[in-house]
Coordinates of N, CA, C and O in Angstrom, one line a residue:
X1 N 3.1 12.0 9.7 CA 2.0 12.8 9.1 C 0.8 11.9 8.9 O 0.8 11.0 8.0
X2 N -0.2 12.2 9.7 CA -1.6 11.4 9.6 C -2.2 11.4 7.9 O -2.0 12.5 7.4
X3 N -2.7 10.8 7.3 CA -3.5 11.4 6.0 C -4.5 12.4 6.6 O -4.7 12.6 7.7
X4 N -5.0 13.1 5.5 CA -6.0 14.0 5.9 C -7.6 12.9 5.7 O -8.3 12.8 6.7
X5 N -7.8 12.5 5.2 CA -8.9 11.3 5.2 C -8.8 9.7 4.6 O -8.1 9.2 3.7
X6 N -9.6 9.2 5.3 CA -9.7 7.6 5.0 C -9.7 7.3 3.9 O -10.3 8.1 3.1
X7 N -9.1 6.5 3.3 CA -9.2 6.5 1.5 C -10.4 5.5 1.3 O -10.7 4.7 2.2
X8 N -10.9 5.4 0.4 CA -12.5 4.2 0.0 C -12.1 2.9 0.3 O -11.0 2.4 0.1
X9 N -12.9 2.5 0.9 CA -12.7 0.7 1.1 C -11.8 -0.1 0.0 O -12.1 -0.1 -1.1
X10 N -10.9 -0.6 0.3 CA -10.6 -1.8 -0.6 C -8.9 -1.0 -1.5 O -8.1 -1.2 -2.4
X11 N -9.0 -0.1 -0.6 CA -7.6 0.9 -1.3 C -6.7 1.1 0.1 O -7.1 1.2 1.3
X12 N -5.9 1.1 -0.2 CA -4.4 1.7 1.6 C -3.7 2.7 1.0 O -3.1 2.5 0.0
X13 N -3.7 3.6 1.5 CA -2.5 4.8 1.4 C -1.0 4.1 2.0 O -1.1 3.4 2.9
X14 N 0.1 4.2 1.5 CA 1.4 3.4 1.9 C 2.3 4.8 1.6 O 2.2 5.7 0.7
X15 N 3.3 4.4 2.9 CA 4.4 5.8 3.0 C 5.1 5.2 3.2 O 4.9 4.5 4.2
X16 N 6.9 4.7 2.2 CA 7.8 4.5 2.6 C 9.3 5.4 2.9 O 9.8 6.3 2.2
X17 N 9.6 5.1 3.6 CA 10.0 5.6 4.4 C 12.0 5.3 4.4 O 12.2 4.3 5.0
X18 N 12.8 5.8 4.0 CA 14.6 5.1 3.1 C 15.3 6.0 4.1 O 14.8 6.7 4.9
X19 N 16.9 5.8 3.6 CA 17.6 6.3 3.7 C 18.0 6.8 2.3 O 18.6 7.9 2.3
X20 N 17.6 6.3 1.0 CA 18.1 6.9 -0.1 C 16.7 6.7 -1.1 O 15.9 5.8 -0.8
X21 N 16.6 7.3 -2.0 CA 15.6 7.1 -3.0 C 15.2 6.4 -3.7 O 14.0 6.2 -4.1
X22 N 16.9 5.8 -4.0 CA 16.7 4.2 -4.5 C 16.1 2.9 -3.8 O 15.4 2.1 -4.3
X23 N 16.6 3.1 -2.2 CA 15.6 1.9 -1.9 C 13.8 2.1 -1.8 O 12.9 1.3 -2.1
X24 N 13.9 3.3 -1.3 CA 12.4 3.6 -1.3 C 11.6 3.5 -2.9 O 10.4 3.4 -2.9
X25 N 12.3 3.7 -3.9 CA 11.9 3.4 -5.3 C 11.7 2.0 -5.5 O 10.6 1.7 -6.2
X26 N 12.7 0.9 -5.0 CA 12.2 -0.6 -5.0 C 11.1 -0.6 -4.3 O 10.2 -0.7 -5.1
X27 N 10.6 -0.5 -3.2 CA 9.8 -0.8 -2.4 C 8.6 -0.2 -2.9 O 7.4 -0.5 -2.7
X28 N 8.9 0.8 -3.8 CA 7.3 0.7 -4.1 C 7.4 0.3 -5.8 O 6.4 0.3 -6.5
X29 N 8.3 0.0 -6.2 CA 8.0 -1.0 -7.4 C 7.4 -2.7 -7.2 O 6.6 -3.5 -7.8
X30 N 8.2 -2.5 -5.9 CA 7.2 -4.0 -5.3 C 5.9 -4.1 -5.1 O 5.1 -5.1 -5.5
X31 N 5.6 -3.4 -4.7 CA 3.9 -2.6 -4.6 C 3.2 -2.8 -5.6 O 2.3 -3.5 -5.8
X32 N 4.0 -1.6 -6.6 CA 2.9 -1.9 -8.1 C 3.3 -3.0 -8.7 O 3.0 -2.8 -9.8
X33 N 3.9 -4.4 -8.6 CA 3.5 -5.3 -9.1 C 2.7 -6.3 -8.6 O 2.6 -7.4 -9.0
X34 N 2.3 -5.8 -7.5 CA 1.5 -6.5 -6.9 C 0.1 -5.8 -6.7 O -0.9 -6.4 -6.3
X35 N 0.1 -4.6 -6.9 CA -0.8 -4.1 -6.8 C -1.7 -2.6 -8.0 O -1.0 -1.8 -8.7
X36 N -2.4 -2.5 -8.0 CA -2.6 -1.0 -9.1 C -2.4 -0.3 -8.0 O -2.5 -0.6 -6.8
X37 N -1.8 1.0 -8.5 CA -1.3 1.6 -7.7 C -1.5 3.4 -8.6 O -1.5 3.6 -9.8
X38 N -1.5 4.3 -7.7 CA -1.3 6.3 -8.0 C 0.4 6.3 -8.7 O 1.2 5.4 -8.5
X39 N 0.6 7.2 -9.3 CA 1.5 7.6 -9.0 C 2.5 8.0 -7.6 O 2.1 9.0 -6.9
X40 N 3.4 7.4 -7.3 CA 4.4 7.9 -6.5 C 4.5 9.1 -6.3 O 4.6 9.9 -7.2
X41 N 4.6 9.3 -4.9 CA 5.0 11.0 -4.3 C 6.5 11.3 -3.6 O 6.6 11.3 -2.4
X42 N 7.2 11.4 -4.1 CA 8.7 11.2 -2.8 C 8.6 13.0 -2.8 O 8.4 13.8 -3.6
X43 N 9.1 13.1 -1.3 CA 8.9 14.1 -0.5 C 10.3 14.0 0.7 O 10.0 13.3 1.6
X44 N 11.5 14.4 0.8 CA 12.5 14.4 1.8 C 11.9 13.8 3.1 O 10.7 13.9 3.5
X45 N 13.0 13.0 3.6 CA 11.9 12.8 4.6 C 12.7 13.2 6.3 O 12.4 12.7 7.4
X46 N 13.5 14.1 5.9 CA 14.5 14.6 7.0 C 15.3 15.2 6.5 O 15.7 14.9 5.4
X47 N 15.9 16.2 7.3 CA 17.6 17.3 7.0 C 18.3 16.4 6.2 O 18.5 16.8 5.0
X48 N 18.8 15.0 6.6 CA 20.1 14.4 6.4 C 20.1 12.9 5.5 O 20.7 11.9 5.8
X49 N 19.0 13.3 4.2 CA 18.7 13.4 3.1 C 18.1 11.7 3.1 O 18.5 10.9 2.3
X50 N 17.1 11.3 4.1 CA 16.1 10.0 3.7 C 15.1 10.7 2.6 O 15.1 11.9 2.4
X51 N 14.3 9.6 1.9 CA 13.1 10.0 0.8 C 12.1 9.3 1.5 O 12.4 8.2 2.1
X52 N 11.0 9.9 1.5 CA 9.7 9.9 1.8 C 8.8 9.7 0.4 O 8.6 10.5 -0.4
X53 N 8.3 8.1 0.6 CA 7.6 8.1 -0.8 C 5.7 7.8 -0.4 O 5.3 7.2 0.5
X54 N 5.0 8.3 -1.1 CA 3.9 8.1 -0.3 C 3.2 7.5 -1.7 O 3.7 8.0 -2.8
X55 N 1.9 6.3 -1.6 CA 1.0 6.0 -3.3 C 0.1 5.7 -2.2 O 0.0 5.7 -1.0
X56 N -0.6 5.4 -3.3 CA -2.2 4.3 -2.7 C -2.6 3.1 -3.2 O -3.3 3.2 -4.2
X57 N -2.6 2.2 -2.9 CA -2.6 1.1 -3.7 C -4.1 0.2 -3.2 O -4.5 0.0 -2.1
X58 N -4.9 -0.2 -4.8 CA -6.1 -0.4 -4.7 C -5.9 -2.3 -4.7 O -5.5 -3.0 -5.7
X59 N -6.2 -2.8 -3.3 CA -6.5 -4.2 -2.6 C -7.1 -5.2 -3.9 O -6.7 -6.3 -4.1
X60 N -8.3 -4.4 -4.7 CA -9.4 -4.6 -5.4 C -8.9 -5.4 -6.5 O -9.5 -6.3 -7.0
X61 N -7.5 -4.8 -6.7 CA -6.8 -5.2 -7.9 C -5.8 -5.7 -8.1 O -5.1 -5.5 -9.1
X62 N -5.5 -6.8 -6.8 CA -4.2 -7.6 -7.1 C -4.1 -8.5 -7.6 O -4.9 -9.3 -7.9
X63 N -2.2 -8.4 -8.0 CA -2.2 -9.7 -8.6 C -1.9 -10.8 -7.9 O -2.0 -10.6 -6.7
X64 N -1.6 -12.1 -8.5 CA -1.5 -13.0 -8.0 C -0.5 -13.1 -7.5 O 0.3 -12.4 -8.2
X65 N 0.6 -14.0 -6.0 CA -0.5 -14.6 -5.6 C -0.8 -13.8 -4.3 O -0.9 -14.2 -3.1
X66 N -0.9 -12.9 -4.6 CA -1.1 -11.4 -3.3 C -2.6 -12.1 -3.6 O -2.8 -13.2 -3.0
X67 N -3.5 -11.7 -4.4 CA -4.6 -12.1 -4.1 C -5.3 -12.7 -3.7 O -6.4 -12.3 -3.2
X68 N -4.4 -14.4 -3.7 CA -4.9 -15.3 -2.8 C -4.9 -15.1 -1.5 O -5.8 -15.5 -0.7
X69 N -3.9 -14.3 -1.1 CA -3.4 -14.3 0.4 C -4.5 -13.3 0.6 O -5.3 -13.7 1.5
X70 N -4.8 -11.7 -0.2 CA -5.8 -11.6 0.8 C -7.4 -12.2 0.9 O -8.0 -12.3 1.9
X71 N -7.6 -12.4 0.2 CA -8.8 -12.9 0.2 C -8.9 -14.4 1.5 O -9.8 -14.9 2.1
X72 N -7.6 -14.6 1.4 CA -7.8 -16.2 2.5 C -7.5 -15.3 4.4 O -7.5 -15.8 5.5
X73 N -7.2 -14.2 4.0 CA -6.5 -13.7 5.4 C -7.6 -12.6 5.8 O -7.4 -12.1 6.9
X74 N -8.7 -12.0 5.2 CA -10.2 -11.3 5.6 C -10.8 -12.3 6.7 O -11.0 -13.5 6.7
X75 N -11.0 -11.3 7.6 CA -11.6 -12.1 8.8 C -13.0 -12.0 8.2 O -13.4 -11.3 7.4
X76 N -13.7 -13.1 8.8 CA -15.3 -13.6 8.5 C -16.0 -12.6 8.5 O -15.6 -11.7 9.3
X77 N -17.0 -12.4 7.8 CA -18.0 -11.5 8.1 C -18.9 -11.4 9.2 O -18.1 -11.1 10.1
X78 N -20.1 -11.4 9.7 CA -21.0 -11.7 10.6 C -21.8 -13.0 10.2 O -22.0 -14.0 10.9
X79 N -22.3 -12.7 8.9 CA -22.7 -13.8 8.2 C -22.0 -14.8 7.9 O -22.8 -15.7 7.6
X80 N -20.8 -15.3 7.9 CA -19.9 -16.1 7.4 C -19.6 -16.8 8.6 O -18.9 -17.8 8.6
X81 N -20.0 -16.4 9.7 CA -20.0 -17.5 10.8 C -20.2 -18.2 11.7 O -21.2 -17.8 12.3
X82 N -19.7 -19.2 12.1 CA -20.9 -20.2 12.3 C -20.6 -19.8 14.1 O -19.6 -19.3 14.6
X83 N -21.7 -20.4 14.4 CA -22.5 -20.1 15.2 C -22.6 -21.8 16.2 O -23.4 -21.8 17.2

Protein backbone atom coordinates (compact mmCIF):
# COMPACT_ATOMS: atom_id res chain seq x y z
CA UNK A 1 0.00 0.00 0.00
CA UNK A 2 1.68 3.24 -1.38
CA UNK A 3 1.09 6.34 1.22
CA UNK A 4 -1.40 8.65 -0.09
CA UNK A 5 1.26 11.60 0.01
CA UNK A 6 4.91 12.51 0.70
CA UNK A 7 5.24 13.29 4.29
CA UNK A 8 7.45 16.98 5.00
CA UNK A 9 11.08 16.80 4.67
CA UNK A 10 13.09 15.58 7.47
CA UNK A 11 10.04 12.94 8.61
CA UNK A 12 9.72 8.89 6.97
CA UNK A 13 6.48 7.11 7.17
CA UNK A 14 7.78 3.35 8.39
CA UNK A 15 5.50 0.09 7.92
CA UNK A 16 6.50 -2.88 9.72
CA UNK A 17 5.57 -5.62 8.66
CA UNK A 18 5.57 -9.43 11.54
CA UNK A 19 4.39 -12.53 11.82
CA UNK A 20 3.01 -11.63 15.37
CA UNK A 21 2.31 -8.20 17.09
CA UNK A 22 4.79 -8.68 19.38
CA UNK A 23 7.60 -8.53 17.11
CA UNK A 24 6.33 -5.73 15.12
CA UNK A 25 5.72 -3.91 18.62
CA UNK A 26 9.70 -4.14 19.32
CA UNK A 27 10.55 -2.91 16.08
CA UNK A 28 8.84 0.08 16.46
CA UNK A 29 9.81 0.59 20.06
CA UNK A 30 13.23 0.67 18.54
CA UNK A 31 12.17 3.49 16.42
CA UNK A 32 10.86 5.64 19.06
CA UNK A 33 13.89 5.48 20.95
CA UNK A 34 15.69 6.59 18.44
CA UNK A 35 13.43 8.63 17.08
CA UNK A 36 10.04 11.10 17.86
CA UNK A 37 7.70 9.37 16.55
CA UNK A 38 3.13 9.41 15.84
CA UNK A 39 1.46 7.08 17.50
CA UNK A 40 1.47 3.43 16.09
CA UNK A 41 -1.10 2.04 13.65
CA UNK A 42 -1.27 -1.92 13.58
CA UNK A 43 -3.60 -3.01 11.00
CA UNK A 44 -3.61 -7.15 10.03
CA UNK A 45 -1.45 -7.58 7.59
CA UNK A 46 -2.93 -10.88 5.93
CA UNK A 47 -5.70 -13.88 6.57
CA UNK A 48 -3.14 -15.92 8.58
CA UNK A 49 -2.75 -13.41 11.28
CA UNK A 50 0.82 -11.12 10.48
CA UNK A 51 0.39 -7.28 12.09
CA UNK A 52 0.94 -4.48 10.02
CA UNK A 53 2.24 -1.52 12.03
CA UNK A 54 2.59 1.77 10.29
CA UNK A 55 4.15 5.51 12.40
CA UNK A 56 6.19 8.30 11.11
CA UNK A 57 9.16 9.08 12.53
CA UNK A 58 10.58 12.79 12.56
CA UNK A 59 14.73 12.52 11.24
CA UNK A 60 14.74 16.18 12.84
CA UNK A 61 14.64 14.66 16.18
CA UNK A 62 17.01 11.99 16.83
CA UNK A 63 18.62 10.67 19.43
CA UNK A 64 21.97 9.83 19.74
CA UNK A 65 23.92 8.12 18.26
CA UNK A 66 21.39 7.80 15.27
CA UNK A 67 22.03 11.37 14.97
CA UNK A 68 25.46 11.26 14.27
CA UNK A 69 25.06 8.70 11.73
CA UNK A 70 22.61 10.76 9.96
CA UNK A 71 23.95 13.81 9.69
CA UNK A 72 27.60 12.11 8.63
CA UNK A 73 25.62 9.74 5.93
CA UNK A 74 23.52 13.08 3.94
CA UNK A 75 25.02 13.30 0.68
CA UNK A 76 26.71 16.89 0.00
CA UNK A 77 24.72 19.56 -1.01
CA UNK A 78 25.54 21.41 -4.36
CA UNK A 79 27.20 23.93 -2.33
CA UNK A 80 29.13 21.62 -0.15
CA UNK A 81 31.21 20.47 -2.99
CA UNK A 82 34.27 20.91 -4.09
CA UNK A 83 34.83 21.34 -7.33
Amino acid sequence: MQPKETPPDGYADVRVVAASPEVARRVAEVLRRCFASTEQRSYPADTEGGTRLELTVDTTSAAEPVRSWLQTSRSPSTDDRRT
